[in-house]
Amino acid sequence: MAEIEPGARLCSGYFDEAAQIALLRELEKAIARAPLFTPTMPRTGRPFSVRMTNCGPLGWVSDRARGYRYQDRHPETGEPWPPIPPVLLAAWEALADYPHPPQACLVNFYGREARMSLHQDRDEADFSAPILSVSLGADCRFRLGGGKRADSSRVFVLSSGDVMTLGGPARLRFHGVDRLLPELAPKLASPLFAEGGRINLTLRRVT
Ligand SMILES: O=C(O)CCC(=O)C(=O)O
Ligand SMILES: [Mn+2]
C-alpha cells in the first residue's frame, strides 16, 4: 500500500488474478440483474462515454431532468440494485478504516474509447468516509488533481486488481480517467470484456 498523495493510497495488485476472476463472475450476475445504462449530463442531456450500474442499497445515477443523485432503484428497470459482492465489502473492511459498510457500489464500464473528465465525488452527505475504487480489465491513465479544478494534477496508471482509496485530505480532490491504455496484458476472460475495456468499482458511504 503506497501513499501517493496525502490521503490517497494505492494498493497495486490487491486482488490477484483468481480474485479478479471471482469478482468478475459476481459482476456478470449483478449486471444480468441490473443492466448497464448510459447516464446523461444534467441540463445538457449529453451522454456519458461510460456505461454504469450499481450494487448496494443506493446507486449513483444522472440524467438531464434530475441531475446527479443517489436512488435505491435502477432507473430503467425500477428494481432495487443487487447486493454489493462480499469480496468488495471485505476490501472495504480491510482498507477503508471506517466503522460502517459502504452504501453504494458504482460500477463504471469503460469501452475502449471511454473516459471520465475531471470531477469531484461530492454527492455524498458525509465526506468522513473514504472512496474506495477497484480496477478490473484494461489499464488506464488516472489523473489526480487538487482541491480546485485548476490545480495541477498527476497521472497514475491503474491496472487490473489495483485498489485506490481517496480519504481524509484527498477525499474531495478532483480526479478522472484520461483514457484506457492499449491492452498488452492478456484479457480477463469474461463476456463483459469481449471487446476489451475496463471496469471500475467505486464504494462509497452516502448518508
Ligand atoms: O474509473 C475510475 O477509476 C474513476 C471513477 C470515478 O471517479 C467515479 O466513478 O466517480
Ligand atoms: Mn469520481
Coordinates of N, CA and C and ligand atoms in Angstrom, one line a residue:
M1 N 0.9 -1.2 0.0 CA 0.0 0.0 0.0 C 0.9 1.2 0.0
A2 N 0.8 2.1 -1.0 CA 1.6 3.3 -1.1 C 0.7 4.5 -1.0
E3 N 1.2 5.5 -0.2 CA 0.5 6.7 -0.1 C 1.0 7.6 -1.2
I4 N 0.2 7.8 -2.3 CA 0.7 8.5 -3.5 C 0.6 10.0 -3.3
E5 N -0.3 10.4 -2.5 CA -0.5 11.8 -2.1 C -1.2 11.8 -0.7
P6 N -1.1 12.8 0.0 CA -1.7 12.7 1.4 C -3.2 12.3 1.3
G7 N -3.5 11.2 1.9 CA -4.9 10.7 1.9 C -5.2 9.8 0.7
A8 N -4.4 9.7 -0.3 CA -4.6 8.9 -1.4 C -3.7 7.7 -1.4
R9 N -4.3 6.5 -1.3 CA -3.5 5.3 -1.2 C -3.7 4.4 -2.4
L10 N -2.6 3.8 -2.9 CA -2.8 2.9 -4.0 C -2.2 1.5 -3.6
C11 N -3.1 0.5 -3.6 CA -2.7 -0.8 -3.3 C -2.6 -1.6 -4.6
S12 N -1.4 -1.7 -5.2 CA -1.3 -2.3 -6.5 C -1.5 -3.8 -6.4
G13 N -2.3 -4.4 -7.3 CA -2.4 -5.9 -7.2 C -3.1 -6.4 -6.0
Y14 N -4.0 -5.6 -5.4 CA -4.6 -6.1 -4.1 C -5.4 -7.3 -4.4
F15 N -6.1 -7.4 -5.6 CA -6.8 -8.6 -6.0 C -5.9 -9.4 -7.0
D16 N -5.6 -10.6 -6.6 CA -4.8 -11.4 -7.6 C -5.7 -11.9 -8.7
E17 N -5.1 -12.6 -9.7 CA -5.9 -12.9 -10.8 C -7.1 -13.8 -10.5
A18 N -7.0 -14.7 -9.6 CA -8.1 -15.6 -9.2 C -9.2 -14.8 -8.5
A19 N -8.8 -13.8 -7.7 CA -9.8 -13.0 -7.1 C -10.5 -12.1 -8.1
Q20 N -9.7 -11.6 -9.1 CA -10.3 -10.7 -10.1 C -11.4 -11.5 -10.9
I21 N -11.0 -12.8 -11.2 CA -12.0 -13.6 -12.0 C -13.2 -13.9 -11.1
A22 N -13.0 -14.2 -9.9 CA -14.2 -14.4 -9.0 C -15.1 -13.2 -8.9
L23 N -14.4 -12.0 -8.8 CA -15.2 -10.8 -8.7 C -16.0 -10.5 -10.1
L24 N -15.3 -10.9 -11.2 CA -16.0 -10.7 -12.5 C -17.2 -11.6 -12.6
R25 N -17.1 -12.8 -12.1 CA -18.3 -13.7 -12.1 C -19.4 -13.0 -11.3
E26 N -19.1 -12.4 -10.1 CA -20.2 -11.7 -9.4 C -20.7 -10.6 -10.1
L27 N -19.9 -9.8 -10.8 CA -20.4 -8.7 -11.6 C -21.2 -9.1 -12.8
E28 N -20.8 -10.2 -13.4 CA -21.7 -10.7 -14.5 C -23.1 -11.0 -14.0
K29 N -23.2 -11.5 -12.8 CA -24.5 -11.8 -12.3 C -25.2 -10.5 -11.9
A30 N -24.5 -9.6 -11.3 CA -25.1 -8.3 -10.9 C -25.6 -7.5 -12.2
I31 N -24.8 -7.6 -13.2 CA -25.2 -6.8 -14.5 C -26.3 -7.5 -15.2
A32 N -26.5 -8.8 -15.0 CA -27.6 -9.5 -15.6 C -28.9 -9.0 -14.9
R33 N -28.8 -8.7 -13.6 CA -30.0 -8.2 -12.9 C -30.2 -6.8 -13.0
A34 N -29.1 -6.0 -13.1 CA -29.2 -4.6 -13.1 C -28.3 -4.1 -14.4
P35 N -28.9 -4.1 -15.6 CA -28.1 -3.9 -16.8 C -27.4 -2.5 -16.8
L36 N -26.3 -2.5 -17.5 CA -25.6 -1.2 -17.7 C -26.5 -0.3 -18.4
F37 N -26.5 1.0 -18.0 CA -27.3 2.0 -18.7 C -26.3 3.2 -19.0
T38 N -26.7 4.0 -19.9 CA -25.9 5.2 -20.3 C -26.5 6.4 -19.6
P39 N -25.8 6.9 -18.5 CA -26.3 8.1 -17.9 C -26.1 9.4 -18.8
T40 N -26.9 10.4 -18.5 CA -26.7 11.7 -19.3 C -26.4 12.8 -18.3
M41 N -25.8 13.8 -18.9 CA -25.4 15.0 -18.1 C -26.6 15.8 -17.7
P42 N -26.6 16.4 -16.4 CA -27.6 17.3 -16.0 C -27.7 18.5 -17.1
R43 N -28.9 19.0 -17.3 CA -29.2 20.1 -18.2 C -28.9 19.8 -19.7
T44 N -27.6 19.4 -20.1 CA -27.4 19.3 -21.5 C -27.9 18.0 -22.0
G45 N -28.0 17.0 -21.2 CA -28.5 15.7 -21.6 C -27.5 14.9 -22.4
R46 N -26.2 15.4 -22.4 CA -25.2 14.8 -23.2 C -24.8 13.4 -22.5
P47 N -24.7 12.3 -23.4 CA -24.5 11.0 -22.8 C -23.0 10.9 -22.2
F48 N -22.9 10.2 -21.1 CA -21.5 9.9 -20.6 C -20.9 8.9 -21.6
S49 N -19.6 8.8 -21.7 CA -19.0 7.8 -22.5 C -18.9 6.5 -21.8
V50 N -19.0 6.5 -20.4 CA -19.0 5.2 -19.7 C -20.5 4.8 -19.6
R51 N -20.6 3.4 -19.5 CA -22.0 2.9 -19.1 C -21.9 2.5 -17.6
M52 N -23.0 2.5 -16.9 CA -23.0 2.3 -15.5 C -24.1 1.4 -15.0
T53 N -23.8 0.8 -13.8 CA -24.9 0.3 -13.0 C -24.4 0.4 -11.6
N54 N -25.1 -0.2 -10.6 CA -24.7 -0.1 -9.2 C -25.1 -1.4 -8.5
C55 N -24.4 -1.6 -7.3 CA -24.8 -2.6 -6.4 C -24.9 -1.9 -5.0
G56 N -25.8 -2.5 -4.2 CA -25.9 -1.9 -2.8 C -27.2 -1.3 -2.6
P57 N -27.4 -0.8 -1.4 CA -28.7 -0.1 -1.0 C -29.0 1.1 -1.9
L58 N -27.9 1.8 -2.2 CA -28.1 3.0 -3.0 C -27.2 3.0 -4.3
G59 N -27.7 3.7 -5.3 CA -26.9 3.7 -6.6 C -26.8 5.1 -7.1
W60 N -25.7 5.5 -7.7 CA -25.5 6.8 -8.2 C -26.0 6.8 -9.7
V61 N -26.8 7.8 -10.0 CA -27.4 7.9 -11.3 C -27.3 9.4 -11.7
S62 N -27.5 9.7 -13.0 CA -27.6 11.0 -13.5 C -28.4 11.1 -14.8
D63 N -29.2 12.1 -14.9 CA -29.9 12.3 -16.2 C -30.2 13.8 -16.3
R64 N -30.7 14.2 -17.5 CA -30.9 15.6 -17.8 C -31.9 16.2 -16.9
A65 N -33.0 15.6 -16.6 CA -34.1 16.2 -15.8 C -33.7 16.4 -14.3
R66 N -33.1 15.3 -13.8 CA -33.0 15.3 -12.3 C -31.5 15.4 -11.8
G67 N -30.6 15.4 -12.8 CA -29.2 15.6 -12.4 C -28.6 14.4 -11.6
Y68 N -27.4 14.7 -11.0 CA -26.7 13.7 -10.2 C -27.4 13.4 -8.9
R69 N -27.5 12.1 -8.6 CA -28.2 11.8 -7.3 C -28.0 10.3 -7.0
Y70 N -28.3 9.9 -5.8 CA -28.4 8.5 -5.4 C -29.9 8.1 -5.3
Q71 N -30.1 6.9 -5.7 CA -31.5 6.4 -5.5 C -31.4 4.9 -5.3
D72 N -32.5 4.3 -4.8 CA -32.5 2.9 -4.4 C -33.0 2.0 -5.5
R73 N -33.3 2.5 -6.7 CA -33.8 1.7 -7.8 C -33.0 2.0 -9.1
H74 N -32.9 0.9 -9.9 CA -32.4 1.1 -11.2 C -33.3 2.0 -12.1
P75 N -32.7 3.0 -12.8 CA -33.5 4.0 -13.5 C -34.3 3.4 -14.6
E76 N -33.9 2.3 -15.1 CA -34.6 1.7 -16.3 C -35.5 0.5 -15.9
T77 N -35.1 -0.3 -15.0 CA -35.9 -1.5 -14.6 C -36.8 -1.2 -13.5
G78 N -36.5 -0.2 -12.7 CA -37.3 0.2 -11.5 C -37.1 -0.8 -10.3
E79 N -36.1 -1.7 -10.5 CA -35.8 -2.7 -9.5 C -34.7 -2.3 -8.5
P80 N -34.8 -2.8 -7.3 CA -33.6 -2.5 -6.3 C -32.3 -3.0 -6.9
W81 N -31.2 -2.3 -6.5 CA -29.9 -2.8 -7.0 C -29.5 -4.1 -6.4
P82 N -28.8 -4.9 -7.1 CA -28.3 -6.2 -6.4 C -27.3 -5.9 -5.3
P83 N -27.1 -6.8 -4.4 CA -26.2 -6.6 -3.3 C -24.7 -6.4 -3.7
I84 N -24.0 -5.7 -2.8 CA -22.5 -5.5 -3.1 C -21.8 -6.8 -2.9
P85 N -21.0 -7.3 -3.9 CA -20.3 -8.6 -3.7 C -19.5 -8.6 -2.4
P86 N -19.6 -9.7 -1.7 CA -18.9 -9.8 -0.4 C -17.4 -9.5 -0.4
V87 N -16.7 -9.9 -1.6 CA -15.3 -9.6 -1.6 C -15.0 -8.1 -1.6
L88 N -16.0 -7.3 -2.1 CA -15.8 -5.9 -2.1 C -16.0 -5.3 -0.7
L89 N -17.0 -5.9 0.0 CA -17.2 -5.5 1.4 C -16.0 -5.8 2.2
A90 N -15.4 -7.0 1.9 CA -14.2 -7.4 2.7 C -13.0 -6.4 2.4
A91 N -12.9 -5.9 1.2 CA -11.8 -5.0 0.8 C -12.1 -3.7 1.6
W92 N -13.3 -3.2 1.6 CA -13.7 -2.0 2.4 C -13.3 -2.2 3.8
E93 N -13.6 -3.3 4.4 CA -13.3 -3.6 5.8 C -11.8 -3.5 6.1
A94 N -11.1 -4.1 5.1 CA -9.6 -4.1 5.3 C -8.9 -2.8 5.1
L95 N -9.5 -2.0 4.2 CA -8.7 -0.8 3.7 C -9.3 0.6 4.0
A96 N -10.6 0.6 4.3 CA -11.3 1.9 4.4 C -11.0 2.6 5.7
D97 N -10.7 1.9 6.8 CA -10.5 2.5 8.1 C -11.8 3.3 8.4
Y98 N -12.9 2.7 8.3 CA -14.2 3.4 8.6 C -15.1 2.4 9.2
P99 N -15.9 2.8 10.3 CA -16.6 1.8 11.1 C -17.9 1.3 10.5
H100 N -18.4 1.8 9.3 CA -19.6 1.4 8.7 C -19.4 0.9 7.3
P101 N -20.2 0.0 6.8 CA -20.1 -0.6 5.5 C -20.4 0.4 4.4
P102 N -20.0 0.2 3.2 CA -20.3 1.2 2.1 C -21.8 1.0 1.8
Q103 N -22.4 2.1 1.3 CA -23.9 2.1 1.0 C -24.1 2.0 -0.5
A104 N -23.1 2.3 -1.3 CA -23.2 2.2 -2.8 C -21.9 1.7 -3.4
C105 N -22.1 0.9 -4.5 CA -21.0 0.5 -5.3 C -21.4 0.8 -6.7
L106 N -20.8 1.9 -7.2 CA -21.0 2.3 -8.6 C -20.1 1.5 -9.5
V107 N -20.7 0.9 -10.5 CA -20.0 0.1 -11.5 C -19.9 0.9 -12.8
N108 N -18.6 1.3 -13.2 CA -18.4 2.0 -14.4 C -17.8 1.1 -15.4
F109 N -18.4 1.0 -16.6 CA -17.9 0.2 -17.7 C -17.3 1.1 -18.7
Y110 N -16.0 1.0 -19.0 CA -15.3 1.8 -20.0 C -15.1 1.0 -21.2
G111 N -15.7 1.3 -22.3 CA -15.3 0.7 -23.6 C -14.0 1.3 -24.0
R112 N -13.4 0.9 -25.1 CA -12.0 1.3 -25.4 C -11.9 2.9 -25.5
E113 N -12.9 3.5 -26.0 CA -12.8 5.0 -26.2 C -13.4 5.8 -25.0
A114 N -13.8 5.1 -23.9 CA -14.5 5.9 -22.9 C -13.5 6.6 -22.0
R115 N -13.9 7.7 -21.4 CA -13.1 8.4 -20.4 C -14.0 9.0 -19.4
M116 N -13.4 9.7 -18.4 CA -14.2 10.4 -17.4 C -13.5 11.7 -17.1
S117 N -14.2 12.8 -17.3 CA -13.5 14.1 -17.2 C -13.3 14.4 -15.7
L118 N -12.4 15.3 -15.4 CA -12.0 15.7 -14.1 C -13.3 16.1 -13.3
H119 N -13.4 15.5 -12.1 CA -14.6 15.8 -11.3 C -14.3 15.6 -9.8
Q120 N -15.1 16.0 -8.9 CA -15.1 15.6 -7.5 C -16.2 14.7 -7.2
D121 N -16.0 13.8 -6.3 CA -17.1 13.0 -5.8 C -17.7 13.7 -4.6
R122 N -18.9 14.4 -4.9 CA -19.4 15.2 -3.7 C -20.9 15.2 -3.6
D123 N -21.5 14.1 -4.1 CA -22.9 13.9 -3.9 C -23.3 13.2 -2.7
E124 N -22.3 13.0 -1.8 CA -22.5 12.2 -0.6 C -22.7 13.2 0.6
A125 N -23.4 12.8 1.6 CA -23.7 13.8 2.7 C -22.5 13.8 3.7
D126 N -21.7 12.8 3.6 CA -20.7 12.7 4.6 C -19.3 12.4 3.9
F127 N -18.4 13.3 4.1 CA -17.1 13.1 3.5 C -16.0 12.5 4.4
S128 N -16.5 12.1 5.6 CA -15.5 11.5 6.5 C -15.1 10.1 6.1
A129 N -16.0 9.4 5.3 CA -15.6 8.1 4.8 C -14.8 8.3 3.5
P130 N -13.9 7.3 3.3 CA -13.1 7.4 2.0 C -14.0 6.9 0.8
I131 N -13.5 7.1 -0.4 CA -13.9 6.5 -1.6 C -13.0 5.3 -1.8
L132 N -13.5 4.1 -2.1 CA -12.6 3.0 -2.4 C -12.9 2.6 -3.8
S133 N -11.8 2.5 -4.6 CA -12.0 2.3 -6.1 C -11.2 1.1 -6.5
V134 N -11.9 0.2 -7.2 CA -11.2 -1.1 -7.7 C -11.2 -1.1 -9.2
S135 N -10.1 -1.4 -9.8 CA -9.9 -1.5 -11.3 C -9.9 -2.9 -11.7
L136 N -10.5 -3.2 -12.9 CA -10.5 -4.5 -13.5 C -10.4 -4.3 -15.0
G137 N -9.6 -5.2 -15.7 CA -9.5 -5.1 -17.1 C -8.4 -4.2 -17.6
A138 N -8.6 -3.5 -18.6 CA -7.5 -2.7 -19.2 C -6.9 -1.7 -18.2
D139 N -5.7 -1.4 -18.4 CA -5.0 -0.3 -17.6 C -5.6 1.0 -18.1
C140 N -5.5 2.0 -17.2 CA -5.9 3.4 -17.6 C -5.0 4.4 -17.1
R141 N -5.1 5.6 -17.7 CA -4.4 6.7 -17.1 C -5.3 7.5 -16.2
F142 N -5.1 7.4 -14.9 CA -5.9 8.0 -13.9 C -5.3 9.3 -13.5
R143 N -6.0 10.4 -13.6 CA -5.5 11.7 -13.2 C -6.0 12.2 -11.9
L144 N -5.1 12.5 -11.0 CA -5.4 13.0 -9.7 C -5.0 14.5 -9.6
G145 N -6.0 15.4 -9.4 CA -5.8 16.8 -9.3 C -5.8 17.2 -7.9
G146 N -6.1 18.5 -7.7 CA -6.1 19.0 -6.3 C -7.5 19.3 -5.9
G147 N -7.6 20.2 -4.9 CA -8.9 20.6 -4.4 C -9.7 21.5 -5.3
K148 N -9.0 22.2 -6.2 CA -9.7 23.1 -7.2 C -9.4 22.5 -8.6
R149 N -10.4 22.8 -9.4 CA -10.3 22.2 -10.8 C -9.0 22.7 -11.5
A150 N -8.6 23.9 -11.3 CA -7.4 24.4 -12.0 C -6.1 24.0 -11.4
D151 N -6.1 23.3 -10.2 CA -4.8 22.9 -9.6 C -4.1 21.9 -10.5
S152 N -2.8 21.8 -10.3 CA -2.0 20.9 -11.2 C -2.4 19.4 -10.8
S153 N -2.1 18.5 -11.7 CA -2.5 17.2 -11.5 C -1.4 16.2 -11.8
R154 N -1.5 15.0 -11.4 CA -0.5 13.9 -11.7 C -1.2 12.8 -12.2
V155 N -0.6 12.0 -13.1 CA -1.2 10.8 -13.7 C -0.6 9.6 -13.1
F156 N -1.4 8.6 -12.8 CA -1.0 7.3 -12.4 C -1.6 6.2 -13.3
V157 N -0.9 5.1 -13.5 CA -1.6 4.1 -14.3 C -2.2 3.1 -13.3
L158 N -3.5 2.9 -13.5 CA -4.3 1.9 -12.7 C -4.4 0.6 -13.5
S159 N -4.1 -0.5 -12.9 CA -4.2 -1.8 -13.6 C -5.2 -2.7 -12.9
S160 N -5.5 -3.8 -13.6 CA -6.5 -4.7 -13.1 C -6.1 -5.3 -11.7
G161 N -7.0 -5.2 -10.7 CA -6.7 -5.7 -9.4 C -6.2 -4.6 -8.4
D162 N -5.9 -3.4 -9.0 CA -5.5 -2.3 -8.1 C -6.7 -1.8 -7.3
V163 N -6.4 -1.3 -6.1 CA -7.4 -0.6 -5.3 C -6.8 0.7 -4.8
M164 N -7.6 1.7 -5.1 CA -7.2 3.1 -4.6 C -8.2 3.6 -3.6
T165 N -7.7 4.2 -2.6 CA -8.6 4.9 -1.6 C -8.3 6.4 -1.6
L166 N -9.4 7.2 -1.7 CA -9.2 8.6 -1.5 C -10.0 9.0 -0.3
G167 N -9.2 9.4 0.8 CA -9.8 9.7 2.0 C -9.1 10.9 2.6
G168 N -9.6 11.4 3.8 CA -9.0 12.5 4.5 C -8.8 13.6 3.6
P169 N -7.6 14.2 3.5 CA -7.3 15.4 2.7 C -7.5 15.1 1.2
A170 N -7.5 13.9 0.8 CA -7.7 13.6 -0.7 C -9.2 13.3 -1.0
R171 N -10.0 13.3 -0.1 CA -11.4 12.9 -0.3 C -12.1 13.7 -1.4
L172 N -11.8 15.0 -1.4 CA -12.5 15.9 -2.4 C -11.6 16.4 -3.5
R173 N -10.5 15.6 -3.7 CA -9.6 16.1 -4.8 C -10.3 15.7 -6.2
F174 N -10.0 16.6 -7.1 CA -10.5 16.3 -8.5 C -9.8 15.1 -9.0
H175 N -10.5 14.3 -9.8 CA -9.8 13.1 -10.4 C -10.6 12.8 -11.7
G176 N -10.0 11.9 -12.5 CA -10.7 11.5 -13.7 C -9.9 10.5 -14.5
V177 N -10.4 9.9 -15.5 CA -9.7 8.9 -16.3 C -9.5 9.5 -17.7
D178 N -8.2 9.8 -18.1 CA -7.9 10.4 -19.4 C -8.2 9.4 -20.5
R179 N -7.8 8.2 -20.4 CA -8.1 7.2 -21.4 C -7.6 5.8 -21.0
L180 N -8.1 4.8 -21.7 CA -7.6 3.4 -21.4 C -6.3 3.3 -22.2
L181 N -5.4 2.4 -21.7 CA -4.2 2.1 -22.4 C -4.4 0.9 -23.3
P182 N -3.6 0.8 -24.4 CA -3.7 -0.4 -25.2 C -3.5 -1.7 -24.4
E183 N -4.3 -2.7 -24.7 CA -4.2 -3.9 -23.8 C -3.1 -4.8 -24.2
L184 N -2.0 -4.7 -23.4 CA -0.9 -5.6 -23.7 C -1.0 -6.8 -22.9
A185 N -1.5 -6.7 -21.7 CA -1.7 -7.9 -20.8 C -2.8 -8.8 -21.4
P186 N -2.8 -10.1 -21.1 CA -3.9 -10.9 -21.6 C -5.2 -10.4 -21.0
K187 N -6.3 -10.5 -21.7 CA -7.6 -10.0 -21.2 C -8.1 -11.0 -20.2
L188 N -8.8 -10.5 -19.3 CA -9.6 -11.3 -18.3 C -10.7 -11.9 -19.1
A189 N -10.9 -13.3 -19.0 CA -11.9 -13.9 -19.8 C -13.3 -13.6 -19.2
S190 N -14.1 -12.8 -19.9 CA -15.4 -12.5 -19.4 C -16.2 -12.0 -20.6
P191 N -17.5 -12.3 -20.8 CA -18.2 -11.7 -21.8 C -18.2 -10.2 -21.7
L192 N -18.1 -9.7 -20.5 CA -18.1 -8.2 -20.3 C -16.9 -7.6 -21.1
F193 N -15.8 -8.4 -21.2 CA -14.6 -7.8 -21.8 C -14.4 -8.4 -23.2
A194 N -15.4 -8.8 -23.9 CA -15.3 -9.4 -25.2 C -14.6 -8.5 -26.2
E195 N -14.9 -7.2 -26.0 CA -14.2 -6.2 -26.9 C -13.2 -5.4 -26.1
G196 N -12.6 -6.0 -25.0 CA -11.7 -5.2 -24.2 C -12.5 -4.3 -23.2
G197 N -11.8 -3.3 -22.7 CA -12.5 -2.4 -21.8 C -12.0 -2.5 -20.4
R198 N -12.6 -1.7 -19.5 CA -12.2 -1.7 -18.1 C -13.5 -1.5 -17.3
I199 N -13.4 -2.1 -16.1 CA -14.5 -1.8 -15.1 C -13.9 -1.2 -13.9
N200 N -14.5 -0.2 -13.4 CA -14.1 0.5 -12.2 C -15.3 0.3 -11.2
L201 N -15.0 0.0 -10.0 CA -16.0 -0.2 -8.9 C -15.7 0.8 -7.9
T202 N -16.6 1.7 -7.5 CA -16.4 2.7 -6.5 C -17.3 2.5 -5.4
L203 N -16.7 2.2 -4.2 CA -17.5 2.0 -3.0 C -17.6 3.3 -2.2
R204 N -18.8 3.7 -1.8 CA -19.0 4.9 -1.1 C -20.0 4.8 0.1
R205 N -19.8 5.6 1.1 CA -20.8 6.0 2.1 C -21.6 7.1 1.5
V206 N -22.9 7.2 1.7 CA -23.7 8.2 1.1 C -24.3 9.1 2.1
T207 N -24.9 8.6 3.1 CA -25.7 9.4 4.0 C -25.0 9.8 5.3
Ligands
LIG1 O1 -12.8 4.9 -13.2 C1 -12.1 5.4 -12.3 O2 -11.0 5.0 -11.9 C2 -12.7 6.6 -11.6 C3 -14.2 6.6 -11.5 C4 -14.8 7.8 -10.8 O3 -14.0 8.7 -10.4 C5 -16.2 7.8 -10.4 O4 -17.0 7.0 -10.8 O5 -16.6 8.8 -9.7
MN2 MN -15.1 10.0 -9.0

